[in-house]
Amino acid sequence: MEAHKISELTKIPLHVAIIMDGNGRWAAQRGLPRLAGHRAGTENLRTVISAAADFGVKYITFYAFSTENWKRPEDEVKGLMRLLSEFIDREMIKLHKQGARLLHIGHLEGLGPTLEKKVRDAIELTKDNKTITVILAFNYGGRDEIITAIKQMLSEGVPADEVNEDLISKHMFTAGIPDPDLVIRTSGEQRTSNFLVWQSVYSEWAFPKAYWPDFNKEALLETLIEYSQRDRRFGGLTDPKKQE
Ligand code: IPE
Ligand code: IPE
Ligand code: MG
């Protein structure tokens, strides 16, 4: 990696969230079945997790399966479940050794008891790790998350005048996780597709052209450099000290 580029990383996002899009098009480009694209995409996770940890990112979320992805053909859905299972079997020990902590957002119980247990075991195994937190959004939808939070608050009998942003955040799947500073959607598509609806209101967004399986360390660096150049105002004004 070129040192002059690394020196352009003046601001590192604490939390990067990625909509891993373009697996199907990556496969089609090569005349391969869609699942080959998903396989290549899953293999890319390790590369990007290591790269993010090297750049000093502390939280990284991967959108791997949305609540809308159940609409896909049964074979593709089954294949995606199998790839998650294989990813945990193959990579978890390595990630654990690297100091990665795994978390999940979404409804794990929708994945069946075997896969649910596998993910829960991986979360338990890595719970004290500190290098980087890897958050897997699998069977996740932003609207579903808000509905789940409202139901939970109602069942707790939370009084109306106690409802505020902090309390809602605490009832989200992401409770305790800082909001994403940067959301990346690969493949050139530019929409949220129901990702982190509540949490991304002040995120910076980036839309690199690469399909997810091709989004490598260099591409992540380019995107982080783009983020370094953004001026985040949160509705206020640019800090005059930073304008000099
Ligand atoms: C992203 O790749 C992975 C999932 C949504 C599971 P896609 O499967 O959406 O790939 P494209 O958009 O068809 O290229
Ligand atoms: C978003 O990608 C979901 C994930 C990457 C898991 P999709 O490919 O499913 O989104 P749409 O259908 O193009 O909006
Ligand atoms: Mg897609």
Short mmCIF file of C-alpha atoms and ligand atoms in Angstrom, two decimals:
data_model
loop_
_atom_site.label_atom_id
_atom_site.label_comp_id
_atom_site.label_asym_id
_atom_site.label_seq_id
_atom_site.Cartn_x
_atom_site.Cartn_y
_atom_site.Cartn_z
CA MET A 1 0.00 0.00 0.00
CA GLU A 2 1.45 3.35 -0.99
CA ALA A 3 2.62 5.42 1.98
CA HIS A 4 1.56 8.74 0.42
CA LYS A 5 -1.99 7.45 0.22
CA ILE A 6 -2.01 6.26 3.83
CA SER A 7 -0.90 9.77 4.81
CA GLU A 8 -4.18 11.09 3.34
CA LEU A 9 -6.08 9.21 6.03
CA THR A 10 -6.50 12.19 8.29
CA LYS A 11 -9.73 11.01 9.89
CA ILE A 12 -10.60 7.39 10.63
CA PRO A 13 -14.27 6.49 11.08
CA LEU A 14 -14.94 4.68 14.34
CA HIS A 15 -17.71 2.65 12.69
CA VAL A 16 -17.91 1.68 9.01
CA ALA A 17 -21.06 -0.07 7.75
CA ILE A 18 -21.06 -1.81 4.39
CA ILE A 19 -23.94 -2.79 2.10
CA MET A 20 -22.20 -5.63 0.29
CA ASP A 21 -23.89 -5.34 -3.10
CA GLY A 22 -23.03 -6.69 -6.55
CA ASN A 23 -22.31 -10.39 -5.95
CA GLY A 24 -24.83 -11.43 -8.60
CA ARG A 25 -23.46 -9.03 -11.23
CA TRP A 26 -19.88 -10.08 -10.38
CA ALA A 27 -20.88 -13.70 -11.14
CA ALA A 28 -22.87 -12.82 -14.28
CA GLN A 29 -19.86 -10.93 -15.65
CA ARG A 30 -17.91 -14.20 -15.45
CA GLY A 31 -20.72 -16.45 -16.72
CA LEU A 32 -21.03 -18.05 -13.26
CA PRO A 33 -24.11 -18.84 -11.18
CA ARG A 34 -25.18 -16.19 -8.65
CA LEU A 35 -24.07 -18.36 -5.74
CA ALA A 36 -20.49 -18.28 -7.02
CA GLY A 37 -20.70 -14.51 -6.57
CA HIS A 38 -22.00 -14.92 -3.04
CA ARG A 39 -19.18 -17.35 -2.30
CA ALA A 40 -16.56 -14.90 -3.59
CA GLY A 41 -18.29 -12.16 -1.60
CA THR A 42 -18.12 -14.22 1.59
CA GLU A 43 -14.43 -14.89 1.01
CA ASN A 44 -13.87 -11.16 0.73
CA LEU A 45 -15.05 -10.60 4.30
CA ARG A 46 -11.77 -11.66 5.85
CA THR A 47 -9.75 -9.35 3.58
CA VAL A 48 -11.92 -6.35 4.41
CA ILE A 49 -12.06 -7.09 8.15
CA SER A 50 -8.24 -7.31 8.32
CA ALA A 51 -7.84 -4.17 6.22
CA ALA A 52 -10.30 -2.23 8.36
CA ALA A 53 -8.51 -3.34 11.54
CA ASP A 54 -5.16 -2.26 9.99
CA PHE A 55 -6.58 1.20 9.24
CA GLY A 56 -7.80 1.55 12.83
CA VAL A 57 -11.54 1.08 12.32
CA LYS A 58 -13.05 -0.26 15.58
CA TYR A 59 -16.55 -1.31 14.41
CA ILE A 60 -17.48 -2.75 11.04
CA THR A 61 -21.00 -3.81 10.07
CA PHE A 62 -21.76 -6.02 7.08
CA TYR A 63 -25.24 -6.13 5.55
CA ALA A 64 -25.38 -9.74 4.40
CA PHE A 65 -29.09 -10.60 4.24
CA SER A 66 -32.04 -8.22 4.39
CA THR A 67 -35.60 -8.94 5.52
CA GLU A 68 -36.51 -8.44 1.83
CA ASN A 69 -33.96 -10.99 0.59
CA TRP A 70 -36.40 -13.80 1.55
CA LYS A 71 -38.13 -12.90 -1.75
CA ARG A 72 -35.25 -14.46 -3.69
CA PRO A 73 -35.49 -18.00 -5.13
CA GLU A 74 -35.35 -20.73 -2.48
CA ASP A 75 -32.06 -22.11 -3.79
CA GLU A 76 -30.35 -18.76 -3.47
CA VAL A 77 -31.72 -18.21 0.06
CA LYS A 78 -30.58 -21.70 1.12
CA GLY A 79 -27.18 -21.08 -0.45
CA LEU A 80 -26.77 -17.82 1.48
CA MET A 81 -27.61 -19.62 4.76
CA ARG A 82 -25.07 -22.33 3.95
CA LEU A 83 -22.41 -19.73 3.18
CA LEU A 84 -22.98 -18.06 6.56
CA SER A 85 -22.64 -21.42 8.27
CA GLU A 86 -19.44 -22.25 6.34
CA PHE A 87 -18.03 -18.78 7.03
CA ILE A 88 -18.39 -19.34 10.77
CA ASP A 89 -16.87 -22.84 10.56
CA ARG A 90 -13.93 -21.66 8.46
CA GLU A 91 -13.16 -18.17 9.73
CA MET A 92 -14.27 -17.78 13.34
CA ILE A 93 -11.19 -19.28 14.97
CA LYS A 94 -8.92 -17.10 12.79
CA LEU A 95 -10.96 -14.00 13.56
CA HIS A 96 -10.93 -14.86 17.26
CA LYS A 97 -7.11 -15.10 17.14
CA GLN A 98 -6.98 -11.70 15.46
CA GLY A 99 -8.99 -10.24 18.35
CA ALA A 100 -12.26 -9.73 16.47
CA ARG A 101 -15.50 -9.67 18.44
CA LEU A 102 -18.62 -10.84 16.59
CA LEU A 103 -22.08 -9.34 17.09
CA HIS A 104 -25.30 -9.87 15.17
CA ILE A 105 -28.18 -7.51 14.34
CA GLY A 106 -31.54 -8.69 13.04
CA HIS A 107 -33.65 -11.74 13.87
CA LEU A 108 -31.39 -14.73 14.41
CA GLU A 109 -34.34 -16.94 15.35
CA GLY A 110 -35.52 -16.74 11.73
CA LEU A 111 -32.51 -18.75 10.55
CA GLY A 112 -33.39 -22.08 12.14
CA PRO A 113 -32.04 -23.56 15.40
CA THR A 114 -28.75 -24.96 14.05
CA LEU A 115 -27.54 -21.78 12.39
CA GLU A 116 -28.86 -19.67 15.25
CA LYS A 117 -26.82 -21.70 17.75
CA LYS A 118 -23.72 -21.52 15.58
CA VAL A 119 -23.89 -17.73 15.44
CA ARG A 120 -24.63 -17.46 19.18
CA ASP A 121 -21.65 -19.71 19.99
CA ALA A 122 -19.36 -17.54 17.83
CA ILE A 123 -20.62 -14.42 19.60
CA GLU A 124 -19.96 -16.04 22.99
CA LEU A 125 -16.48 -17.24 21.95
CA THR A 126 -15.35 -13.77 20.87
CA LYS A 127 -17.17 -11.61 23.43
CA ASP A 128 -14.07 -10.29 25.21
CA ASN A 129 -12.08 -9.43 22.08
CA LYS A 130 -11.01 -5.83 21.61
CA THR A 131 -9.22 -5.32 18.26
CA ILE A 132 -12.32 -4.82 16.12
CA THR A 133 -16.06 -5.47 16.50
CA VAL A 134 -17.59 -7.19 13.47
CA ILE A 135 -21.36 -6.79 13.30
CA LEU A 136 -23.23 -9.11 11.00
CA ALA A 137 -26.59 -7.84 9.74
CA PHE A 138 -28.29 -11.05 8.69
CA ASN A 139 -32.08 -11.25 8.47
CA TYR A 140 -31.93 -7.54 9.27
CA GLY A 141 -34.26 -4.74 8.22
CA GLY A 142 -34.22 -1.17 9.50
CA ARG A 143 -38.02 -0.87 9.65
CA ASP A 144 -38.31 -4.26 11.30
CA GLU A 145 -35.77 -3.09 13.89
CA ILE A 146 -37.88 0.01 14.66
CA ILE A 147 -41.06 -2.09 14.95
CA THR A 148 -39.24 -4.52 17.27
CA ALA A 149 -38.04 -1.63 19.44
CA ILE A 150 -41.53 -0.09 19.68
CA LYS A 151 -43.05 -3.45 20.64
CA GLN A 152 -40.39 -3.92 23.29
CA MET A 153 -40.95 -0.46 24.77
CA LEU A 154 -44.72 -0.98 24.84
CA SER A 155 -44.33 -4.36 26.53
CA GLU A 156 -42.10 -2.74 29.16
CA GLY A 157 -44.81 -0.14 29.75
CA VAL A 158 -42.49 2.79 28.97
CA PRO A 159 -44.46 6.02 29.66
CA ALA A 160 -44.94 8.26 26.58
CA ASP A 161 -43.06 11.20 28.08
CA GLU A 162 -39.97 9.04 28.66
CA VAL A 163 -39.58 8.25 24.96
CA ASN A 164 -36.53 10.03 23.56
CA GLU A 165 -33.71 9.34 21.07
CA ASP A 166 -31.50 7.76 23.68
CA LEU A 167 -34.20 5.35 24.86
CA ILE A 168 -35.09 4.34 21.30
CA SER A 169 -31.38 3.74 20.50
CA LYS A 170 -31.16 1.50 23.56
CA HIS A 171 -34.01 -0.65 22.21
CA MET A 172 -32.47 -1.11 18.78
CA PHE A 173 -30.52 -4.25 17.83
CA THR A 174 -27.52 -1.89 17.76
CA ALA A 175 -27.82 -0.91 21.47
CA GLY A 176 -24.34 -0.04 22.72
CA ILE A 177 -22.86 0.25 19.21
CA PRO A 178 -21.98 3.78 18.04
CA ASP A 179 -23.87 5.04 14.96
CA PRO A 180 -21.99 4.42 11.71
CA ASP A 181 -19.76 7.33 10.67
CA LEU A 182 -19.51 5.99 7.14
CA VAL A 183 -21.87 3.77 5.14
CA ILE A 184 -20.42 2.22 2.00
CA ARG A 185 -22.59 0.62 -0.68
CA THR A 186 -20.59 -1.20 -3.32
CA SER A 187 -21.59 -1.86 -6.95
CA GLY A 188 -22.71 1.68 -7.78
CA GLU A 189 -26.29 1.34 -6.48
CA GLN A 190 -27.35 4.36 -4.44
CA ARG A 191 -30.08 3.52 -1.94
CA THR A 192 -30.37 2.28 1.64
CA SER A 193 -32.43 -0.88 0.96
CA ASN A 194 -33.67 -0.77 4.57
CA PHE A 195 -30.23 -0.62 6.20
CA LEU A 196 -29.64 1.12 9.56
CA VAL A 197 -32.58 3.47 9.01
CA TRP A 198 -32.48 4.95 12.52
CA GLN A 199 -28.69 4.99 12.93
CA SER A 200 -27.51 6.45 9.61
CA VAL A 201 -29.18 9.87 9.75
CA TYR A 202 -25.81 11.64 10.02
CA SER A 203 -23.59 9.05 8.41
CA GLU A 204 -21.43 9.96 5.44
CA TRP A 205 -22.28 7.76 2.43
CA ALA A 206 -19.96 6.46 -0.27
CA PHE A 207 -20.88 4.54 -3.41
CA PRO A 208 -17.77 2.93 -4.90
CA LYS A 209 -18.32 1.26 -8.29
CA ALA A 210 -16.64 -2.07 -7.49
CA TYR A 211 -18.82 -5.14 -7.03
CA TRP A 212 -18.47 -6.46 -3.49
CA PRO A 213 -16.16 -9.44 -4.28
CA ASP A 214 -13.71 -6.98 -5.91
CA PHE A 215 -13.82 -4.43 -3.07
CA ASN A 216 -10.31 -4.96 -1.66
CA LYS A 217 -7.95 -3.20 0.76
CA GLU A 218 -6.99 -0.59 -1.86
CA ALA A 219 -10.66 0.18 -2.56
CA LEU A 220 -11.35 0.52 1.17
CA LEU A 221 -8.40 2.89 1.48
CA GLU A 222 -9.72 5.05 -1.39
CA THR A 223 -13.13 5.21 0.30
CA LEU A 224 -11.62 6.08 3.67
CA ILE A 225 -9.62 8.86 2.01
CA GLU A 226 -12.87 10.19 0.52
CA TYR A 227 -14.32 10.13 4.06
CA SER A 228 -11.27 12.02 5.41
CA GLN A 229 -12.14 14.87 3.03
CA ARG A 230 -15.77 15.18 4.17
CA ASP A 231 -16.85 18.02 6.43
CA ARG A 232 -19.36 16.69 8.97
CA ARG A 233 -21.51 19.49 10.35
CA PHE A 234 -24.42 17.61 12.01
CA GLY A 235 -26.67 20.55 11.24
CA GLY A 236 -24.23 23.04 12.78
CA LEU A 237 -21.44 25.00 11.12
CA THR A 238 -17.90 24.03 10.20
CA ASP A 239 -15.53 24.39 13.13
CA PRO A 240 -13.58 27.61 12.22
CA LYS A 241 -10.38 26.08 13.69
CA LYS A 242 -10.52 23.35 11.03
CA GLN A 243 -10.89 25.80 8.13
CA GLU A 244 -7.40 27.29 8.44
C1 IPE B 1 -25.50 -8.71 -2.50
O1 IPE B 1 -25.35 -9.08 -3.83
C2 IPE B 1 -25.71 -9.88 -1.60
C3 IPE B 1 -27.09 -10.01 -1.09
C4 IPE B 1 -28.05 -9.14 -1.25
C5 IPE B 1 -27.41 -11.21 -0.36
P1 IPE B 1 -26.61 -9.23 -4.79
O2 IPE B 1 -27.04 -10.65 -4.77
O3 IPE B 1 -27.67 -8.25 -4.46
O4 IPE B 1 -25.94 -8.88 -6.18
P2 IPE B 1 -26.59 -8.11 -7.40
O5 IPE B 1 -27.16 -6.83 -6.88
O6 IPE B 1 -27.66 -9.02 -7.94
O7 IPE B 1 -25.46 -7.90 -8.35
C1 IPE B 2 -29.24 -4.96 -0.15
O1 IPE B 2 -28.97 -5.43 -1.42
C2 IPE B 2 -29.15 -6.07 0.85
C3 IPE B 2 -27.82 -6.62 1.08
C4 IPE B 2 -26.72 -6.26 0.51
C5 IPE B 2 -27.79 -7.68 2.04
P1 IPE B 2 -30.13 -5.88 -2.44
O2 IPE B 2 -29.44 -6.22 -3.69
O3 IPE B 2 -30.99 -6.90 -1.80
O4 IPE B 2 -30.98 -4.54 -2.57
P2 IPE B 2 -31.96 -4.03 -3.72
O5 IPE B 2 -33.01 -5.06 -3.89
O6 IPE B 2 -31.13 -3.88 -4.95
O7 IPE B 2 -32.46 -2.71 -3.22
MG MG B 3 -28.11 -6.40 -5.12
#
